[in-house]
mmCIF file of C-alpha atoms in Angstrom:
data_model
loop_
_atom_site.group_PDB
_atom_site.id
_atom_site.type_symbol
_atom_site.label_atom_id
_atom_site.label_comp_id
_atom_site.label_asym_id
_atom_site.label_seq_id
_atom_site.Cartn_x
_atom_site.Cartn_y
_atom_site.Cartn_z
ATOM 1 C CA UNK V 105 -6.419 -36.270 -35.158
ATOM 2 C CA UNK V 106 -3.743 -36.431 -32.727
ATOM 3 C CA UNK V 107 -0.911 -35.953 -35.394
ATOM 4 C CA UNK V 108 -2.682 -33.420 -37.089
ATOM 5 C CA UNK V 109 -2.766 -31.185 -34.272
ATOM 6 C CA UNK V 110 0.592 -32.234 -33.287
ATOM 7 C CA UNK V 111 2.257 -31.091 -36.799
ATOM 8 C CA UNK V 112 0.201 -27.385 -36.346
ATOM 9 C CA UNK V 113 3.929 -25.833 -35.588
ATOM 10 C CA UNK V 114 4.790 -26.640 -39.208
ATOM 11 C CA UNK V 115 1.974 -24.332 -40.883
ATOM 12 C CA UNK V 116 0.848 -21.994 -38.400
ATOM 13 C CA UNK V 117 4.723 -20.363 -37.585
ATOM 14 C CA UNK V 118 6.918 -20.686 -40.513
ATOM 15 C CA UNK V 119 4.108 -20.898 -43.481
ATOM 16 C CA UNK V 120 3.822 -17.621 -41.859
ATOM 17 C CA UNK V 121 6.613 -16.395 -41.505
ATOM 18 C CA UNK V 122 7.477 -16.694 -37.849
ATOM 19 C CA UNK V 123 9.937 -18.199 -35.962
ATOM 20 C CA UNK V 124 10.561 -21.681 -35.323
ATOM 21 C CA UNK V 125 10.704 -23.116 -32.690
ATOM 22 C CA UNK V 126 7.818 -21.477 -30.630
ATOM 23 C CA UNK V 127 8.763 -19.138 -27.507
ATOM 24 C CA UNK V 128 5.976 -20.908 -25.634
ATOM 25 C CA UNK V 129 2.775 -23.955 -26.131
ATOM 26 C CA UNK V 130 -0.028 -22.260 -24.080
ATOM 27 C CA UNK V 131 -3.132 -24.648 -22.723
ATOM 28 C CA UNK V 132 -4.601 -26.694 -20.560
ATOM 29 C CA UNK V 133 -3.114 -29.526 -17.975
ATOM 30 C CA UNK V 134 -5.070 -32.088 -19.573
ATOM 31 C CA UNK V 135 -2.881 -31.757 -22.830
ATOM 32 C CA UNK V 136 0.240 -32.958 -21.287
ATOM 33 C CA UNK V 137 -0.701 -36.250 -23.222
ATOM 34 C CA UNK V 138 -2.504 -35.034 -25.926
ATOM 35 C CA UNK V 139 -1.464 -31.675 -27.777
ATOM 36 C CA UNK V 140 1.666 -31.251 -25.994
ATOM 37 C CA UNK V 141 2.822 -34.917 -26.245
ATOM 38 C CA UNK V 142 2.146 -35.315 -29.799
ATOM 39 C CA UNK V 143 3.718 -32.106 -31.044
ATOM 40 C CA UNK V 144 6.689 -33.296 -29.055
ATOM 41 C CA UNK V 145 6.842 -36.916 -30.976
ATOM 42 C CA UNK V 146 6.141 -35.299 -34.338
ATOM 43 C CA UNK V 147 8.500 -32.517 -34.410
ATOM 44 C CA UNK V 148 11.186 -34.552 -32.309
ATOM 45 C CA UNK V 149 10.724 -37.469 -35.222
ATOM 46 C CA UNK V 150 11.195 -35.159 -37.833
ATOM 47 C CA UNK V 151 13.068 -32.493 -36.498
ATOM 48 C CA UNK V 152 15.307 -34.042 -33.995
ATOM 49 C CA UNK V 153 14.158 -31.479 -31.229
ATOM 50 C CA UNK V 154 11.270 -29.837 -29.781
ATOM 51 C CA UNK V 155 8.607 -27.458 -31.241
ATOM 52 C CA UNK V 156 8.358 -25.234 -28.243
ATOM 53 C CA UNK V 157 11.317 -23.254 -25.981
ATOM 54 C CA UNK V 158 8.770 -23.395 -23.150
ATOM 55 C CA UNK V 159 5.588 -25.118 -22.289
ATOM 56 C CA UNK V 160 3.270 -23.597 -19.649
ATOM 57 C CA UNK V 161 -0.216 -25.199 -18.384
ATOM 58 C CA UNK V 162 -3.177 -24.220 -16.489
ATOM 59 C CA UNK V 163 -6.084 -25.646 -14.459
ATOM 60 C CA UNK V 164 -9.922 -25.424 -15.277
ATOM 61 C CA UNK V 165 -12.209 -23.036 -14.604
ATOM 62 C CA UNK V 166 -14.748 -24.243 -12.015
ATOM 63 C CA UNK V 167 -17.598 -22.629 -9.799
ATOM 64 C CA UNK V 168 -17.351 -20.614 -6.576
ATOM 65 C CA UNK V 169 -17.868 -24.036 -4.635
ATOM 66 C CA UNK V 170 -15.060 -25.902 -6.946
ATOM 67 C CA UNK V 171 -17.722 -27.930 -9.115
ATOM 68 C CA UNK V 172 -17.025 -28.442 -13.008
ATOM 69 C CA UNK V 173 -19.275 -26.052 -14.922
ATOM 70 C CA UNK V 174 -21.968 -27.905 -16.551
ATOM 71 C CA UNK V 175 -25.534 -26.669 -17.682
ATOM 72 C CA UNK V 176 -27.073 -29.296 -15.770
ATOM 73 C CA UNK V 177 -26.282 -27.617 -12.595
ATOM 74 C CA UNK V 178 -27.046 -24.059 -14.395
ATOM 75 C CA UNK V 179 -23.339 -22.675 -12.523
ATOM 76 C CA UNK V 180 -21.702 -21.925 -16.170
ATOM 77 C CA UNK V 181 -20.715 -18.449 -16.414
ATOM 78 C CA UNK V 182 -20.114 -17.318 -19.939
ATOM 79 C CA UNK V 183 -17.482 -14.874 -20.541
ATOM 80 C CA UNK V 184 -20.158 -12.602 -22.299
ATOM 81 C CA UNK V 185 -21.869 -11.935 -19.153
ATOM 82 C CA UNK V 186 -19.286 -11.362 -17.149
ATOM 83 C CA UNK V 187 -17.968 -8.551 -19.815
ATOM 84 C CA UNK V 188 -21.475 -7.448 -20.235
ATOM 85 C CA UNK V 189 -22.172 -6.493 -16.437
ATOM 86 C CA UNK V 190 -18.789 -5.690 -15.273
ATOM 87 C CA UNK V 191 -16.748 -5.279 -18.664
ATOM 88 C CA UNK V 192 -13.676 -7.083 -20.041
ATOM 89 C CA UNK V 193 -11.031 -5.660 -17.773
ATOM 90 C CA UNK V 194 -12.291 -7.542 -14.717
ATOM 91 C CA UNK V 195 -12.544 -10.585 -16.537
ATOM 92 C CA UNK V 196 -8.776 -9.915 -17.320
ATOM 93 C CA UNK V 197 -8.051 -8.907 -13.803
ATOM 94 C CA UNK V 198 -9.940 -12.303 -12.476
ATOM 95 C CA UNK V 199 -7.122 -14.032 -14.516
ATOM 96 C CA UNK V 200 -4.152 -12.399 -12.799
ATOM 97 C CA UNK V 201 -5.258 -12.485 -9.452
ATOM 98 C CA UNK V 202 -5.668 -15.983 -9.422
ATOM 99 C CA UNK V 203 -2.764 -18.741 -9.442
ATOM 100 C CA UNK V 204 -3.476 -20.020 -13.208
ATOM 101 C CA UNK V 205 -1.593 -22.967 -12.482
ATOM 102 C CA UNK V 206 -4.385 -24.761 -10.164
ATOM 103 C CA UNK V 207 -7.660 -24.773 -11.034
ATOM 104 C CA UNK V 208 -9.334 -21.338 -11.235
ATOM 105 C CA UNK V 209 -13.022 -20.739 -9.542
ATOM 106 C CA UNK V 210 -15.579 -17.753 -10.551
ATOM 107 C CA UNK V 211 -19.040 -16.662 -9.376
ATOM 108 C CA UNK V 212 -20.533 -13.396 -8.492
ATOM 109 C CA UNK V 213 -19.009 -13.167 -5.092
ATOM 110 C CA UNK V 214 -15.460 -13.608 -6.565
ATOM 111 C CA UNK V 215 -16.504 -11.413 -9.172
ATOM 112 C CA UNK V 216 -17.884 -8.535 -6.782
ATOM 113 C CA UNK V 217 -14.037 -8.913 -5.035
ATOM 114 C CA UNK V 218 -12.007 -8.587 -8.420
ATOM 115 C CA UNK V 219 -14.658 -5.384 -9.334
ATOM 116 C CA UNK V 220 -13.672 -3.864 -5.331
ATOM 117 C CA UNK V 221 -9.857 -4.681 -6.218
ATOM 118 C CA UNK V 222 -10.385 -3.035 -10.129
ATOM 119 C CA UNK V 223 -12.266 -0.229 -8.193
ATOM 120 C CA UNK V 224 -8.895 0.492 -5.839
ATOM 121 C CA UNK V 225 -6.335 0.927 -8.861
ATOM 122 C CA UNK V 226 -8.714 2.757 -11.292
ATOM 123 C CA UNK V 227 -9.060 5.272 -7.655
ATOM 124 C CA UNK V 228 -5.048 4.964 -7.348
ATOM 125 C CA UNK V 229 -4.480 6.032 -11.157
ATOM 126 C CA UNK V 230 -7.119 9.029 -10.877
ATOM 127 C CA UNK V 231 -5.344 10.459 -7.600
ATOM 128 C CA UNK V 232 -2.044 10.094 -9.443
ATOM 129 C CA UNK V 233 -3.582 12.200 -12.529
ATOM 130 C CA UNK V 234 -5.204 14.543 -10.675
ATOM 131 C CA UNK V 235 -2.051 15.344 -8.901
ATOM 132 C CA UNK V 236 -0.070 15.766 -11.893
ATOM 133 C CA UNK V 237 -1.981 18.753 -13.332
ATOM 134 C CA UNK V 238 0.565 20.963 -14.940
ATOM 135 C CA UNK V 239 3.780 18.890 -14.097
ATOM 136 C CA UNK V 240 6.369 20.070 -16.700
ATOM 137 C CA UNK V 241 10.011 18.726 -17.007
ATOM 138 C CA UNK V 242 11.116 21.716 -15.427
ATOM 139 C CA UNK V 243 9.447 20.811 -12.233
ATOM 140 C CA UNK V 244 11.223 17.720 -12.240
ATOM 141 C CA UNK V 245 13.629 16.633 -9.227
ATOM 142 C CA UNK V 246 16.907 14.933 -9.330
ATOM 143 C CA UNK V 247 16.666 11.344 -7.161
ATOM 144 C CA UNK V 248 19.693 12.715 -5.049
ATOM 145 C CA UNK V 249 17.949 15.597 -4.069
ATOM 146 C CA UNK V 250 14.325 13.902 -2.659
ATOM 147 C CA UNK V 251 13.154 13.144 0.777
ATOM 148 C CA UNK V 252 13.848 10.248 2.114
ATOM 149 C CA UNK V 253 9.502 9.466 1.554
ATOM 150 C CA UNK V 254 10.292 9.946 -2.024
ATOM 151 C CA UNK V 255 13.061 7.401 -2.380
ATOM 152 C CA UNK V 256 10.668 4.427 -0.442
ATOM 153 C CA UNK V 257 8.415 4.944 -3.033
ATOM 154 C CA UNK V 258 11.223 4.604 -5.557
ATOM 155 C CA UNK V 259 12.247 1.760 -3.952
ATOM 156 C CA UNK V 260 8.889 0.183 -4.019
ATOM 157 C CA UNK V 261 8.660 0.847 -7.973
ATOM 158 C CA UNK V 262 12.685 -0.814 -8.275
ATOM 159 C CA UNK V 263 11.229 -3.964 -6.448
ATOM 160 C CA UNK V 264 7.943 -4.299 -8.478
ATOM 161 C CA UNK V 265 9.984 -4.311 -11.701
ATOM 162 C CA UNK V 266 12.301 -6.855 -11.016
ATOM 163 C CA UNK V 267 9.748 -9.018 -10.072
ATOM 164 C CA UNK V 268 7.573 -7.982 -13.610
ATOM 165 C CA UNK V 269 10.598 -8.648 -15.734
ATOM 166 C CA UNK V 270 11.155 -12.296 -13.748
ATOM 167 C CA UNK V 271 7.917 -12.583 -14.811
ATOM 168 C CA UNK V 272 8.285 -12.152 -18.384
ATOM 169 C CA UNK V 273 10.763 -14.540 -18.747
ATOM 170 C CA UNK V 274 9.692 -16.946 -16.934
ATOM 171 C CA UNK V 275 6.007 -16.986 -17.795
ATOM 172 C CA UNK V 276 4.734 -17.013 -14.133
ATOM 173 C CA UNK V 277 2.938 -14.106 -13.036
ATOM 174 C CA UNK V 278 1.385 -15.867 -9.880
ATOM 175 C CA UNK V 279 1.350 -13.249 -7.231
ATOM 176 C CA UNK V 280 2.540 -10.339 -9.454
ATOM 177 C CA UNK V 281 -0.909 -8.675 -9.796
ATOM 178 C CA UNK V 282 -1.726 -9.179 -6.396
ATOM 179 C CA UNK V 283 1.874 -7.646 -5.237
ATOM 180 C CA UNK V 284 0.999 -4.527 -7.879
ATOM 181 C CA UNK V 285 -2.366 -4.094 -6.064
ATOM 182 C CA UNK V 286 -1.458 -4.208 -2.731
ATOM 183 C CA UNK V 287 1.251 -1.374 -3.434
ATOM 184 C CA UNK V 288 -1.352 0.829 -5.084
ATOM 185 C CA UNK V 289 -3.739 0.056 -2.179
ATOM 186 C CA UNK V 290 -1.490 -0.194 1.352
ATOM 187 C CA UNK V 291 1.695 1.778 0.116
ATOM 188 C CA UNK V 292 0.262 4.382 -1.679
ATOM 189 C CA UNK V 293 -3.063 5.124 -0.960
ATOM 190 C CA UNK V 294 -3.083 4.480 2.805
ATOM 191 C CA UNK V 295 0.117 5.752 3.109
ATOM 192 C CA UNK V 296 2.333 7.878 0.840
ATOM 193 C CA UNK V 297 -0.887 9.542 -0.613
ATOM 194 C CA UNK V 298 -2.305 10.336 2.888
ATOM 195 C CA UNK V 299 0.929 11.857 4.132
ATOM 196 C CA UNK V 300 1.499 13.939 0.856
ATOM 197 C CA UNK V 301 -2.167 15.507 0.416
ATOM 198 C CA UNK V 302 -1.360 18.261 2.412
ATOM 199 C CA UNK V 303 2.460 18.763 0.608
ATOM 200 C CA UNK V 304 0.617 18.823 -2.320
ATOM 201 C CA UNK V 305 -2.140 21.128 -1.495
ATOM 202 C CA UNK V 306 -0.709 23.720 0.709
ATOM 203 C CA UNK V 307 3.482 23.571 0.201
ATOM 204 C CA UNK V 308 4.460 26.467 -2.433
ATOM 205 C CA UNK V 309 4.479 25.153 -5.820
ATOM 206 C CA UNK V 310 8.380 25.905 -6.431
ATOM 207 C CA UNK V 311 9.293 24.031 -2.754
ATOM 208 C CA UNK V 312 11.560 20.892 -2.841
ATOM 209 C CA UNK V 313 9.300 18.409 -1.358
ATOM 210 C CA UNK V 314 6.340 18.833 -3.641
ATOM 211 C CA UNK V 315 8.156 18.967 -6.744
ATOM 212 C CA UNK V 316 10.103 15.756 -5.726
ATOM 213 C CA UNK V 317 6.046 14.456 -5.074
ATOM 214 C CA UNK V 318 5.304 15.384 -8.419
ATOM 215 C CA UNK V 319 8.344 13.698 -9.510
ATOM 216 C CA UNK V 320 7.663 10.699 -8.278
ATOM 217 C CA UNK V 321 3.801 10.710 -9.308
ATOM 218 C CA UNK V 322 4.984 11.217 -12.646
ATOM 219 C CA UNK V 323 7.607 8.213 -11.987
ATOM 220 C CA UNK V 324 4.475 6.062 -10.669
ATOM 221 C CA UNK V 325 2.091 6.919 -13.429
ATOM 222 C CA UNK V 326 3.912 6.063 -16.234
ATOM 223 C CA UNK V 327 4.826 2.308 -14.464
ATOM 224 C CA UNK V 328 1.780 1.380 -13.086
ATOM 225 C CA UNK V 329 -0.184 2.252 -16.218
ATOM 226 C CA UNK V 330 2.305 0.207 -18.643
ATOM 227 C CA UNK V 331 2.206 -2.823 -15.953
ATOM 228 C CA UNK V 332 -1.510 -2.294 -15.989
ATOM 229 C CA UNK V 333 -1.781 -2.267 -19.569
ATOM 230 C CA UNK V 334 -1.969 -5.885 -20.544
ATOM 231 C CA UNK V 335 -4.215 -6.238 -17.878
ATOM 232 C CA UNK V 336 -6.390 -3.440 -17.344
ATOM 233 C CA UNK V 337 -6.119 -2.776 -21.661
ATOM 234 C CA UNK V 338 -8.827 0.018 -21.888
ATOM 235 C CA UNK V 339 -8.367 1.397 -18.065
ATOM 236 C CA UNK V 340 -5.103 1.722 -18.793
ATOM 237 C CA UNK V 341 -5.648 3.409 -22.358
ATOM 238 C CA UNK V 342 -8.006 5.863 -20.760
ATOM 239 C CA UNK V 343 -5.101 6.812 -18.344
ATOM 240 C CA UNK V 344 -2.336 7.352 -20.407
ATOM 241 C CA UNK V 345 -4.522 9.330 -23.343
ATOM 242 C CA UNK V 346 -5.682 11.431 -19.966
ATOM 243 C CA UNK V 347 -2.183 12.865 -19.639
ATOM 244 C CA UNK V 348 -0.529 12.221 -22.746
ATOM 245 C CA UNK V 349 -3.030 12.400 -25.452
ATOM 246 C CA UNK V 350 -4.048 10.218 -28.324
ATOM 247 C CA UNK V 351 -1.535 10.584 -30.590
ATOM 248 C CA UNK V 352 0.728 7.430 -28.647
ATOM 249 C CA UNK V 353 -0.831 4.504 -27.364
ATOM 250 C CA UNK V 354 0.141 3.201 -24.125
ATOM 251 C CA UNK V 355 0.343 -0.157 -25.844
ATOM 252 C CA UNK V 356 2.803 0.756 -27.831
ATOM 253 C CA UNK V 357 4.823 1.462 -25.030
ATOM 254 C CA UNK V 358 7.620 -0.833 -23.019
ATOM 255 C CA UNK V 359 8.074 -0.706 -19.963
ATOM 256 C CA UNK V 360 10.205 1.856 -18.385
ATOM 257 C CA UNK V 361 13.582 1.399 -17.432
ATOM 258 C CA UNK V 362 13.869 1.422 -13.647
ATOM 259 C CA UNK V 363 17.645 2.805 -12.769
ATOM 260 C CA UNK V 364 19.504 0.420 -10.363
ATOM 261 C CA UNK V 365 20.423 3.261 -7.890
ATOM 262 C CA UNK V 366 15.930 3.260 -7.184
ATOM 263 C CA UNK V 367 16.854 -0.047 -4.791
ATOM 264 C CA UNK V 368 17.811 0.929 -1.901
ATOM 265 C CA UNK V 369 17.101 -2.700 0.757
ATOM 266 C CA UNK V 370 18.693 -0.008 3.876
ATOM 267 C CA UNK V 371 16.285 2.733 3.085
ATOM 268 C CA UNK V 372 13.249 -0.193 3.001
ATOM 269 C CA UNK V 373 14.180 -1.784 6.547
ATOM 270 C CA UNK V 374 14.078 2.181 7.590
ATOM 271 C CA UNK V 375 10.925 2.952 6.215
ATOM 272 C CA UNK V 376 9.373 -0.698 7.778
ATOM 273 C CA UNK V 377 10.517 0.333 11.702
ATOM 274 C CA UNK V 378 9.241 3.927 10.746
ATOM 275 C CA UNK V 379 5.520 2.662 9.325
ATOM 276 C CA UNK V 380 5.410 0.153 12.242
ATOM 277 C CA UNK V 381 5.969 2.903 15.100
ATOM 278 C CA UNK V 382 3.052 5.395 12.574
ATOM 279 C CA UNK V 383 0.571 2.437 13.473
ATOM 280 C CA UNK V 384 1.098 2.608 16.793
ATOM 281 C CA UNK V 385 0.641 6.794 17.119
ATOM 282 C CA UNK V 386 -2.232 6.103 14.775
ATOM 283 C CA UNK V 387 -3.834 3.450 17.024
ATOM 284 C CA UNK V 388 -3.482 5.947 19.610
ATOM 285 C CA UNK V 389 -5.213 8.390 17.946
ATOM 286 C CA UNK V 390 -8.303 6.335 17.111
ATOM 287 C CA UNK V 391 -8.816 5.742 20.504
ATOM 288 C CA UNK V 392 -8.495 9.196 21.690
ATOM 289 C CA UNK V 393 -10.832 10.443 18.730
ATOM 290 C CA UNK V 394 -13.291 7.795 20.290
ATOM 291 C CA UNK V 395 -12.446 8.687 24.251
ATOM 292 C CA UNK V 396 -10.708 12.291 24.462
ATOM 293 C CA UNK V 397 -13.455 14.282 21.996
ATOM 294 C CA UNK V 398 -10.536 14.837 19.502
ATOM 295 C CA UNK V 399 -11.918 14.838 16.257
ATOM 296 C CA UNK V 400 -9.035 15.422 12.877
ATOM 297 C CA UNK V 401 -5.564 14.103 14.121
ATOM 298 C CA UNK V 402 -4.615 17.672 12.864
ATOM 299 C CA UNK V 403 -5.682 18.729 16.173
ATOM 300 C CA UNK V 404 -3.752 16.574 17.827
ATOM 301 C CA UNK V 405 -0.309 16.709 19.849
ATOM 302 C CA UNK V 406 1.961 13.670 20.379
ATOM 303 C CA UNK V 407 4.024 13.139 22.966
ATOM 304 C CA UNK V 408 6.270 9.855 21.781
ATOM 305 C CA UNK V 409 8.847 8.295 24.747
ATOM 306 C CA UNK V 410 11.982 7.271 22.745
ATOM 307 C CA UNK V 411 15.711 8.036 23.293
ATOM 308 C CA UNK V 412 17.330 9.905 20.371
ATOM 309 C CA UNK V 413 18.917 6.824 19.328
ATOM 310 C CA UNK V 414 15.554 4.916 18.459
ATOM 311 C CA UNK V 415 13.449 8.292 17.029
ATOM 312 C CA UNK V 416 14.539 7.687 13.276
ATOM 313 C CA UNK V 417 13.029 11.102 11.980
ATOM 314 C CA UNK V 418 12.561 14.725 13.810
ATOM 315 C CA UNK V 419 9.867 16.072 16.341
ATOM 316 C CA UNK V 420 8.410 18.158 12.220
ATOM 317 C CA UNK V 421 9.311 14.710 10.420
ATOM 318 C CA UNK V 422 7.423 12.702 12.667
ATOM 319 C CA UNK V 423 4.150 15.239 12.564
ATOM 320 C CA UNK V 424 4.251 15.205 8.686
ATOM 321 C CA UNK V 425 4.484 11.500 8.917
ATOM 322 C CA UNK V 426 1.472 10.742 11.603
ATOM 323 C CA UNK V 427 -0.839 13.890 10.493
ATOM 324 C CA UNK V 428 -0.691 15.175 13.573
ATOM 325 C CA UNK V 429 0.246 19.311 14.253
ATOM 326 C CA UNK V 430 2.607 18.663 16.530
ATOM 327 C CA UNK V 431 5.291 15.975 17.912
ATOM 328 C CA UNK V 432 7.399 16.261 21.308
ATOM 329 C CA UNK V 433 10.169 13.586 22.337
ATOM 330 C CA UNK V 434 9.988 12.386 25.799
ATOM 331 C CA UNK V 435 13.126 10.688 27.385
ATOM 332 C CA UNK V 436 10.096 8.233 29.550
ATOM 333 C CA UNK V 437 6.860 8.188 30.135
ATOM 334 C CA UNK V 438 4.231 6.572 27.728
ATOM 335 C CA UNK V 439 5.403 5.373 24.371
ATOM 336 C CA UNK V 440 2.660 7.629 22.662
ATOM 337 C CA UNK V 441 0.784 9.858 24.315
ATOM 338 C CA UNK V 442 -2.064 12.118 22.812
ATOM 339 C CA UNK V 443 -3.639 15.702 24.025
ATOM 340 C CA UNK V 444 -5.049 18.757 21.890
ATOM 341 C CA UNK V 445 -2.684 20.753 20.507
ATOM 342 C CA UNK V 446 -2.568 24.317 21.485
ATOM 343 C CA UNK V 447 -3.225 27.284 19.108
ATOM 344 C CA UNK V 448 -5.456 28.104 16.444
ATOM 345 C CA UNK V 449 -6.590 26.313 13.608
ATOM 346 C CA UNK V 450 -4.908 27.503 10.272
ATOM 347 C CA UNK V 451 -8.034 28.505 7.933
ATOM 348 C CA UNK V 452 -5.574 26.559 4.823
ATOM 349 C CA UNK V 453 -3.771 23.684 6.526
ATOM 350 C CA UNK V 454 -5.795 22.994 8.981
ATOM 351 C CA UNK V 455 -3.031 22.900 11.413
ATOM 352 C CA UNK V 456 -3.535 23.740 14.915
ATOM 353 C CA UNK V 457 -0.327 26.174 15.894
ATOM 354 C CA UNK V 458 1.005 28.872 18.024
ATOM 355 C CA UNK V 459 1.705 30.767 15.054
ATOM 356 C CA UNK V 460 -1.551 31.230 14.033
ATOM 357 C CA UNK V 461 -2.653 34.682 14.237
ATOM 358 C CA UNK V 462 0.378 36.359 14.825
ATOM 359 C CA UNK V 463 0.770 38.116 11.812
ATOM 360 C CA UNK V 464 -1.672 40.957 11.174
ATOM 361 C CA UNK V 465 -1.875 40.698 7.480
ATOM 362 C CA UNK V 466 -3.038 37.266 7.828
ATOM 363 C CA UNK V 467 -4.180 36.096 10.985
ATOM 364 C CA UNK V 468 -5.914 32.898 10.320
ATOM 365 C CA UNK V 469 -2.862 31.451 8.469
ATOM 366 C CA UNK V 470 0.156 30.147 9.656
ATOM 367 C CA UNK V 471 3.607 30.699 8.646
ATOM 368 C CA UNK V 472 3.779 27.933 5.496
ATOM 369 C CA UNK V 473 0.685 29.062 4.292
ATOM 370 C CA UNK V 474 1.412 32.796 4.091
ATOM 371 C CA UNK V 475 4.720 31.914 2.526
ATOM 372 C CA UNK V 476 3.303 29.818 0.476
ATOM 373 C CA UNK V 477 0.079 32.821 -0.070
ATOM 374 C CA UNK V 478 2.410 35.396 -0.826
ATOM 375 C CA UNK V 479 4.770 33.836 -3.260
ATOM 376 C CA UNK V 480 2.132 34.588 -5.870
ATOM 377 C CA UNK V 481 2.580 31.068 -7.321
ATOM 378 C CA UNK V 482 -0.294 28.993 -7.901
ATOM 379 C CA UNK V 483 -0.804 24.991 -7.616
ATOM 380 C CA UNK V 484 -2.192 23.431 -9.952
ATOM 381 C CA UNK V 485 -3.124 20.125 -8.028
#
């Protein structure tokens, strides 16, 4: 038996056609001294070398509590019911998440978690879409000429795909998945998406920064739905015939090519003191929602104590960046400090401002929104 699945190379790749040796033996740990060993002494004997470039083994699937499956203790899950109740993607996703190299555990509790995590990119890809309404090519931004917010993300998307195409090579994809999810989650939603709602909503349609957003949506959909793909097969399907149609499958697609210039390790250190010091204004915030009767951080006002030499971004940079209406640089005093802003609230923006009012034409806008009123352009996000 043992030779006769050892000699398998010899009729399964070139009786058919395929190349010999094989890129890679796929299976279980318990084969390095039975499949794996005898293919080895069979094709070595008659071959002189090995059958495989590349072997790669993984544990055994056991229950939430670690146990061996066994009907006995009635704690077998069946691959049918797991695609019949929460479909074949999260059984796929399971796999990924998980280091495949030590033994792998499943139940419904880990399978509620991988349905919560499936449930955060599916939300991530239908924000991205939804954005993208109407993007044409002529819309599209040059890398040079984004905001710095735009280039992070870039950044981000440089760093993911190195570590994808390690992971091709090599065959290890521990941690990959879970690095792709918690950009999608923590990067994007909770951050880049938050700050750029109100770019994309309420900027003119023909201004800099929301065509470079729509740039770089269009940059993120088309990676994180081919990285998804082999994954997430029919989320991923569903995404790209959304936007593209059904003429092209999305698994017909490689991966795109990620230009070098995207990495940018100066720009990332940046970003990390500049997210670090948001945290702390929005910690602030929370408590003054709960304490001070403030309710939106749009109607707030920070005061931040910094010297020019530590404030990284301007007083307008720093508003757009914590959601707030308005930022003020103290030389001392508190490092954040948080009162209502003063002025009305803009009927579009939601921005509480000065401005507001002033002109007669439009008096419950404020000066971005009537620009953006009276250009006669129309978003389509």
């Amino acid at each position: 038996m043992w030779f006769e699945s050892g000699s398998t190379h010899a009729f399964t790749l070139e009786e058919r056609h395929l190349p010999w040796p094989a890129d890679l033996y796929l299976e279980g740990s318990d084969q390095h001294r039975g499949w794996f060993h005898s293919s080895l002494l069979e094709s070595v004997g008659t071959r002189g070398r090995a059958p495989f470039k590349a072997v790669l083994t993984h544990g055994f699937v056991l229950d939430e509590q670690g146990r061996k499956m066994s009907k006995s203790l009635g704690n077998v899950i069946a691959p049918q019911q797991v695609w019949d109740k929460f479909g074949s993607d999260i059984l796929r996703l399971w796999v990924m998440m998980s280091d495949t190299a030590e033994d792998l555990r499943i139940g419904p509790e880990i399978l509620k978690q991988q349905a919560e995590l499936y449930r955060r990119l599916r939300n991530t890809l239908r924000w991205v879409l939804g954005s993208l309404d109407g993007f044409t090519e002529a819309e599209r931004l040059p890398d040079a000429e984004m905001p710095e917010l735009e280039r992070w993300v870039l950044h981000g998307l440089a760093e993911l795909d190195a570590r994808l195409r390690t992971s091709v090579r090599t065959y290890d994809w521990t941690g990959v998945y879970p690095a792709l999810h918690a950009f999608c989650a923590i990067d994007l939603s909770a951050f880049y998406f938050d700050i750029r709602k109100d770019t994309l909503y309420c900027d003119r349609p023909d201004s800099l920064r929301r065509r470079a957003a729509r740039t770089v949506l269009d940059h993120l959909h088309r990676c994180l739905v081919t990285w998804l793909a082999p994954v997430l097969v029919f989320t991923a399907e569903e995404a790209w015939v959304a936007r593209f149609g059904e003429a092209v499958s999305v698994h017909l697609q490689e991966f795109p090519e990620i230009p070098s210039r995207w990495q940018d390790e100066a720009l990332a250190l940046r970003w990390a003191n500049i997210r670090e010091r948001r945290r702390a204004i929005t910690g602030a915030a929370e408590i003054a929602r709960r304490n001070g009767g403030i309710g939106s951080s749009l109607e707030m006002k920070v005061s931040l104590g910094m010297p020019p030499e530590r404030r990284l971004l301007d007083a307008a940079e720093w508003a757009e960046i914590a959601i707030v209406s308005e930022v003020a640089f103290t030389d001392g005093g508190p490092e954040v400090a948080i009162e209502r802003a003063s002025g009305r609230k803009c009927a579009r923006c939601w921005r509480v401002l000065p401005e507001v009012g002033e002109d007669s034409k439009h008096r419950r806008l404020c000066r971005r929104c009537i620009d953006a009123v009276e250009s006669g352009l129309v978003c389509r996000a």
